[in-house]
mmCIF file of C-alpha atoms in Angstrom:
data_model
loop_
_atom_site.group_PDB
_atom_site.id
_atom_site.type_symbol
_atom_site.label_atom_id
_atom_site.label_comp_id
_atom_site.label_asym_id
_atom_site.label_seq_id
_atom_site.Cartn_x
_atom_site.Cartn_y
_atom_site.Cartn_z
ATOM 1 C CA GLY A 294 97.657 104.437 90.989
ATOM 2 C CA ASN A 295 100.555 102.821 92.773
ATOM 3 C CA SER A 296 100.281 99.278 94.115
ATOM 4 C CA VAL A 297 102.425 96.702 95.880
ATOM 5 C CA THR A 298 101.932 92.946 95.804
ATOM 6 C CA GLN A 299 103.772 90.650 98.163
ATOM 7 C CA MET A 300 103.560 86.956 98.785
ATOM 8 C CA GLU A 301 101.007 85.806 101.285
ATOM 9 C CA GLY A 302 102.056 84.084 104.436
ATOM 10 C CA PRO A 303 102.603 82.792 106.852
ATOM 11 C CA VAL A 304 106.078 81.720 105.891
ATOM 12 C CA THR A 305 107.308 79.093 108.319
ATOM 13 C CA LEU A 306 111.027 78.249 108.448
ATOM 14 C CA SER A 307 113.486 76.501 110.659
ATOM 15 C CA GLU A 308 116.311 78.496 112.193
ATOM 16 C CA GLU A 309 119.259 79.024 109.798
ATOM 17 C CA ALA A 310 117.080 78.466 106.713
ATOM 18 C CA PHE A 311 117.191 80.801 103.695
ATOM 19 C CA LEU A 312 114.419 83.361 103.402
ATOM 20 C CA THR A 313 112.863 84.960 100.348
ATOM 21 C CA ILE A 314 109.752 87.130 100.451
ATOM 22 C CA ASN A 315 108.649 88.272 97.013
ATOM 23 C CA CYS A 316 107.482 91.812 96.320
ATOM 24 C CA THR A 317 106.458 93.418 93.038
ATOM 25 C CA TYR A 318 105.143 96.906 92.444
ATOM 26 C CA THR A 319 103.299 99.094 89.980
ATOM 27 C CA ALA A 320 104.130 102.789 89.838
ATOM 28 C CA THR A 321 104.856 105.540 87.397
ATOM 29 C CA GLY A 322 108.318 107.006 87.323
ATOM 30 C CA TYR A 323 110.952 105.930 89.823
ATOM 31 C CA PRO A 324 109.610 105.358 93.330
ATOM 32 C CA SER A 325 111.700 104.634 96.410
ATOM 33 C CA LEU A 326 111.214 101.104 97.734
ATOM 34 C CA PHE A 327 111.186 99.903 101.324
ATOM 35 C CA TRP A 328 110.863 96.915 103.582
ATOM 36 C CA TYR A 329 109.359 97.569 106.980
ATOM 37 C CA VAL A 330 109.230 95.070 109.853
ATOM 38 C CA GLN A 331 106.584 94.873 112.565
ATOM 39 C CA TYR A 332 107.298 92.894 115.711
ATOM 40 C CA PRO A 333 104.342 91.732 117.813
ATOM 41 C CA GLY A 334 102.583 94.616 119.527
ATOM 42 C CA GLU A 335 104.801 97.249 117.953
ATOM 43 C CA GLY A 336 104.701 99.769 115.130
ATOM 44 C CA LEU A 337 106.419 99.541 111.774
ATOM 45 C CA GLN A 338 110.177 100.008 111.662
ATOM 46 C CA LEU A 339 112.189 100.606 108.542
ATOM 47 C CA LEU A 340 114.294 97.543 107.754
ATOM 48 C CA LEU A 341 115.951 98.655 104.526
ATOM 49 C CA LYS A 342 115.419 100.863 101.516
ATOM 50 C CA ALA A 343 116.557 101.535 97.958
ATOM 51 C CA THR A 344 115.998 104.744 96.062
ATOM 52 C CA LYS A 345 117.023 103.941 92.504
ATOM 53 C CA ALA A 346 117.333 101.057 90.084
ATOM 54 C CA ASP A 347 119.979 98.427 90.921
ATOM 55 C CA ASP A 348 120.461 99.817 94.438
ATOM 56 C CA LYS A 349 120.789 97.152 97.101
ATOM 57 C CA GLY A 350 119.414 97.896 100.538
ATOM 58 C CA SER A 351 120.775 95.878 103.440
ATOM 59 C CA ASN A 352 120.400 95.716 107.211
ATOM 60 C CA LYS A 353 120.685 93.040 109.910
ATOM 61 C CA GLY A 354 121.577 90.403 107.313
ATOM 62 C CA PHE A 355 118.547 91.194 105.148
ATOM 63 C CA GLU A 356 118.999 92.358 101.566
ATOM 64 C CA ALA A 357 116.794 93.533 98.717
ATOM 65 C CA THR A 358 117.717 94.814 95.255
ATOM 66 C CA TYR A 359 115.681 97.376 93.312
ATOM 67 C CA ARG A 360 114.959 95.695 89.967
ATOM 68 C CA LYS A 361 113.399 98.169 87.572
ATOM 69 C CA GLU A 362 113.159 95.704 84.692
ATOM 70 C CA THR A 363 111.047 93.260 86.710
ATOM 71 C CA THR A 364 109.491 95.907 89.037
ATOM 72 C CA SER A 365 110.536 93.808 92.017
ATOM 73 C CA PHE A 366 112.149 94.251 95.423
ATOM 74 C CA HIS A 367 112.419 90.775 96.921
ATOM 75 C CA LEU A 368 113.607 90.438 100.514
ATOM 76 C CA GLU A 369 116.264 87.815 101.285
ATOM 77 C CA LYS A 370 118.236 86.589 104.262
ATOM 78 C CA GLY A 371 120.744 83.782 104.184
ATOM 79 C CA SER A 372 120.156 82.398 107.682
ATOM 80 C CA VAL A 373 117.074 83.374 109.685
ATOM 81 C CA GLN A 374 116.871 83.420 113.465
ATOM 82 C CA VAL A 375 113.944 82.950 115.817
ATOM 83 C CA SER A 376 114.183 86.665 116.598
ATOM 84 C CA ASP A 377 113.356 87.449 112.942
ATOM 85 C CA SER A 378 109.791 86.250 113.502
ATOM 86 C CA ALA A 379 107.645 89.253 112.590
ATOM 87 C CA VAL A 380 105.441 90.683 109.852
ATOM 88 C CA TYR A 381 107.270 92.169 106.877
ATOM 89 C CA PHE A 382 105.771 94.888 104.666
ATOM 90 C CA CYS A 383 106.980 95.932 101.251
ATOM 91 C CA ALA A 384 106.232 99.577 100.452
ATOM 92 C CA LEU A 385 106.915 102.383 98.037
ATOM 93 C CA ILE A 386 106.809 106.176 98.047
ATOM 94 C CA GLY A 387 107.037 108.364 94.998
ATOM 95 C CA GLY A 388 106.272 107.503 91.442
ATOM 96 C CA GLY A 389 103.924 110.463 91.378
ATOM 97 C CA SER A 390 102.574 110.118 94.932
ATOM 98 C CA TYR A 391 103.808 110.991 98.415
ATOM 99 C CA ILE A 392 101.390 108.585 100.029
ATOM 100 C CA PRO A 393 103.190 105.423 101.161
ATOM 101 C CA THR A 394 101.704 102.361 99.473
ATOM 102 C CA PHE A 395 102.014 99.046 101.299
ATOM 103 C CA GLY A 396 101.672 95.402 100.489
ATOM 104 C CA ARG A 397 99.436 93.327 102.746
ATOM 105 C CA GLY A 398 102.322 92.058 104.824
ATOM 106 C CA THR A 399 103.921 88.629 105.144
ATOM 107 C CA SER A 400 104.108 86.894 108.482
ATOM 108 C CA LEU A 401 107.381 85.059 109.106
ATOM 109 C CA ILE A 402 107.549 82.383 111.771
ATOM 110 C CA VAL A 403 110.944 80.904 112.566
ATOM 111 C CA HIS A 404 111.131 77.728 114.662
ATOM 112 C CA PRO A 405 114.209 76.713 116.693
ATOM 113 C CA ASN B 50 114.288 113.195 118.966
ATOM 114 C CA ALA B 51 111.026 111.388 119.731
ATOM 115 C CA GLY B 52 109.935 110.868 116.115
ATOM 116 C CA VAL B 53 106.227 110.094 115.887
ATOM 117 C CA THR B 54 104.229 109.779 119.111
ATOM 118 C CA GLN B 55 100.665 108.514 119.346
ATOM 119 C CA THR B 56 98.333 108.842 122.302
ATOM 120 C CA PRO B 57 96.657 106.922 123.759
ATOM 121 C CA LYS B 58 98.217 103.496 123.233
ATOM 122 C CA PHE B 59 95.097 101.561 124.239
ATOM 123 C CA ARG B 60 91.433 102.466 124.549
ATOM 124 C CA VAL B 61 88.129 100.713 124.981
ATOM 125 C CA LEU B 62 85.002 102.560 123.857
ATOM 126 C CA LYS B 63 81.330 101.778 124.002
ATOM 127 C CA THR B 64 79.351 101.944 120.786
ATOM 128 C CA GLY B 65 78.308 105.518 120.120
ATOM 129 C CA GLN B 66 81.023 107.150 122.191
ATOM 130 C CA SER B 67 83.449 109.611 120.680
ATOM 131 C CA MET B 68 87.192 109.988 121.011
ATOM 132 C CA THR B 69 90.219 111.670 119.484
ATOM 133 C CA LEU B 70 93.550 110.063 118.711
ATOM 134 C CA LEU B 71 96.525 112.365 118.736
ATOM 135 C CA CYS B 72 99.611 112.055 116.571
ATOM 136 C CA ALA B 73 102.603 114.329 117.117
ATOM 137 C CA GLN B 74 105.833 114.480 115.137
ATOM 138 C CA ASP B 75 108.913 116.535 115.897
ATOM 139 C CA MET B 76 110.662 116.183 112.519
ATOM 140 C CA ASN B 77 108.975 119.136 110.790
ATOM 141 C CA HIS B 78 107.460 116.776 108.233
ATOM 142 C CA GLU B 79 104.964 118.109 105.735
ATOM 143 C CA TYR B 80 103.005 114.900 105.206
ATOM 144 C CA MET B 81 101.084 113.009 107.870
ATOM 145 C CA TYR B 82 98.866 109.954 107.554
ATOM 146 C CA TRP B 83 96.433 107.838 109.518
ATOM 147 C CA TYR B 84 96.200 104.111 108.754
ATOM 148 C CA ARG B 85 94.230 101.301 110.261
ATOM 149 C CA GLN B 86 95.548 97.752 110.430
ATOM 150 C CA ASP B 87 93.228 94.782 110.493
ATOM 151 C CA PRO B 88 94.086 91.064 110.255
ATOM 152 C CA GLY B 89 94.576 90.009 106.640
ATOM 153 C CA MET B 90 93.952 93.552 105.350
ATOM 154 C CA GLY B 91 97.359 95.122 105.719
ATOM 155 C CA LEU B 92 97.461 98.885 106.228
ATOM 156 C CA ARG B 93 94.599 100.949 104.868
ATOM 157 C CA LEU B 94 94.802 104.715 104.573
ATOM 158 C CA ILE B 95 92.053 106.602 106.404
ATOM 159 C CA HIS B 96 92.989 110.258 105.890
ATOM 160 C CA TYR B 97 96.128 112.184 105.163
ATOM 161 C CA SER B 98 97.482 115.725 105.194
ATOM 162 C CA VAL B 99 99.974 117.421 102.924
ATOM 163 C CA GLY B 100 100.489 120.393 105.210
ATOM 164 C CA GLU B 101 99.124 122.513 108.038
ATOM 165 C CA GLY B 102 95.450 123.269 107.544
ATOM 166 C CA THR B 103 94.915 120.697 104.784
ATOM 167 C CA THR B 104 93.419 117.204 104.924
ATOM 168 C CA ALA B 105 92.232 114.674 102.368
ATOM 169 C CA LYS B 106 90.361 111.378 102.332
ATOM 170 C CA GLY B 107 92.104 108.088 101.912
ATOM 171 C CA GLU B 108 90.822 104.624 101.130
ATOM 172 C CA VAL B 109 88.524 104.140 104.161
ATOM 173 C CA PRO B 110 87.486 107.595 105.482
ATOM 174 C CA ASP B 111 83.885 106.904 106.522
ATOM 175 C CA GLY B 112 83.215 107.366 110.228
ATOM 176 C CA TYR B 113 86.394 109.369 110.825
ATOM 177 C CA ASN B 114 87.331 113.033 110.776
ATOM 178 C CA VAL B 115 90.742 114.645 110.987
ATOM 179 C CA SER B 116 92.308 118.017 111.653
ATOM 180 C CA ARG B 117 95.763 119.461 111.211
ATOM 181 C CA LEU B 118 95.713 122.832 112.937
ATOM 182 C CA LYS B 119 99.440 122.702 113.664
ATOM 183 C CA LYS B 120 102.101 121.230 111.427
ATOM 184 C CA GLN B 121 103.340 118.852 114.094
ATOM 185 C CA ASN B 122 99.956 117.420 115.087
ATOM 186 C CA PHE B 123 97.413 115.326 113.220
ATOM 187 C CA LEU B 124 94.220 114.388 115.057
ATOM 188 C CA LEU B 125 91.905 111.523 114.172
ATOM 189 C CA GLY B 126 88.370 111.711 115.525
ATOM 190 C CA LEU B 127 85.645 109.138 115.859
ATOM 191 C CA GLU B 128 82.331 110.921 116.404
ATOM 192 C CA SER B 129 80.197 107.848 117.070
ATOM 193 C CA ALA B 130 82.271 104.703 117.470
ATOM 194 C CA ALA B 131 81.095 101.423 115.958
ATOM 195 C CA PRO B 132 82.382 97.874 116.543
ATOM 196 C CA SER B 133 83.675 97.870 112.933
ATOM 197 C CA GLN B 134 86.165 100.513 114.023
ATOM 198 C CA THR B 135 87.891 98.093 116.353
ATOM 199 C CA SER B 136 91.406 98.093 114.961
ATOM 200 C CA VAL B 137 94.983 99.168 115.473
ATOM 201 C CA TYR B 138 95.575 102.711 114.262
ATOM 202 C CA PHE B 139 98.940 103.943 113.059
ATOM 203 C CA CYS B 140 100.061 107.444 112.365
ATOM 204 C CA ALA B 141 102.988 108.165 110.053
ATOM 205 C CA SER B 142 104.847 111.197 108.773
ATOM 206 C CA TYR B 143 107.037 111.927 105.788
ATOM 207 C CA GLY B 144 109.259 114.853 104.984
ATOM 208 C CA LEU B 145 110.302 115.941 101.536
ATOM 209 C CA ASP B 146 113.618 117.361 102.723
ATOM 210 C CA SER B 147 114.598 114.911 105.427
ATOM 211 C CA GLY B 148 114.985 111.647 103.621
ATOM 212 C CA THR B 149 113.092 109.044 101.756
ATOM 213 C CA GLU B 150 111.175 106.961 104.287
ATOM 214 C CA ALA B 151 108.010 107.420 106.303
ATOM 215 C CA PHE B 152 108.215 107.203 110.100
ATOM 216 C CA PHE B 153 105.567 105.448 112.158
ATOM 217 C CA GLY B 154 104.157 105.790 115.625
ATOM 218 C CA GLN B 155 103.756 102.804 117.925
ATOM 219 C CA GLY B 156 100.058 102.435 117.286
ATOM 220 C CA THR B 157 96.783 102.795 119.184
ATOM 221 C CA ARG B 158 94.819 99.639 119.877
ATOM 222 C CA LEU B 159 91.135 100.576 119.935
ATOM 223 C CA THR B 160 88.334 98.232 120.921
ATOM 224 C CA VAL B 161 84.712 99.251 120.475
ATOM 225 C CA VAL B 162 82.244 97.145 122.431
#
């Protein structure tokens, strides 16, 4: 079946630091890939997505590129802010299943 | 367009009590899901539905039942609540025609004492 593995947290950074959260997946075919963000006490919101190989999803300064050859979808941001503190989930849909598959989530803490 | 709405948002139950969580979506999505979120465990699928009148078990179905009598609603029931069911529950929906991502409700925080 499908699976998603993402780096464990928490990731603790100072404001304006560079962020990378690694995500790799296992799936048959060509799934769509997503990053969701969860702020404290809230539900999951879509942050960005990519639907085919070499697509780059971007939103709010975050980027991730769909790498078929390495089955990866790493999340990056050049300069994080305190307001980016949240839990980030890598996910996929497709690849033979319409059940969203999630990684365990990575907590990001950004200090002023 | 409200998206996915869950009720209630918070609930405290005593062990052995029953309750139903309601999920409603107004996007005409075929697929609906119930997840639970626990610290360090990520999101775990409880049950899901691929259409009106159909349901299937997910990863952690024990102690829960579901029904999808109408396409827009997906109910999650706890017949006899246990402290191990203390969690945050999320409903999500996904439509084959409407795009590529799943949409989530705001969650229900359930405490069983």
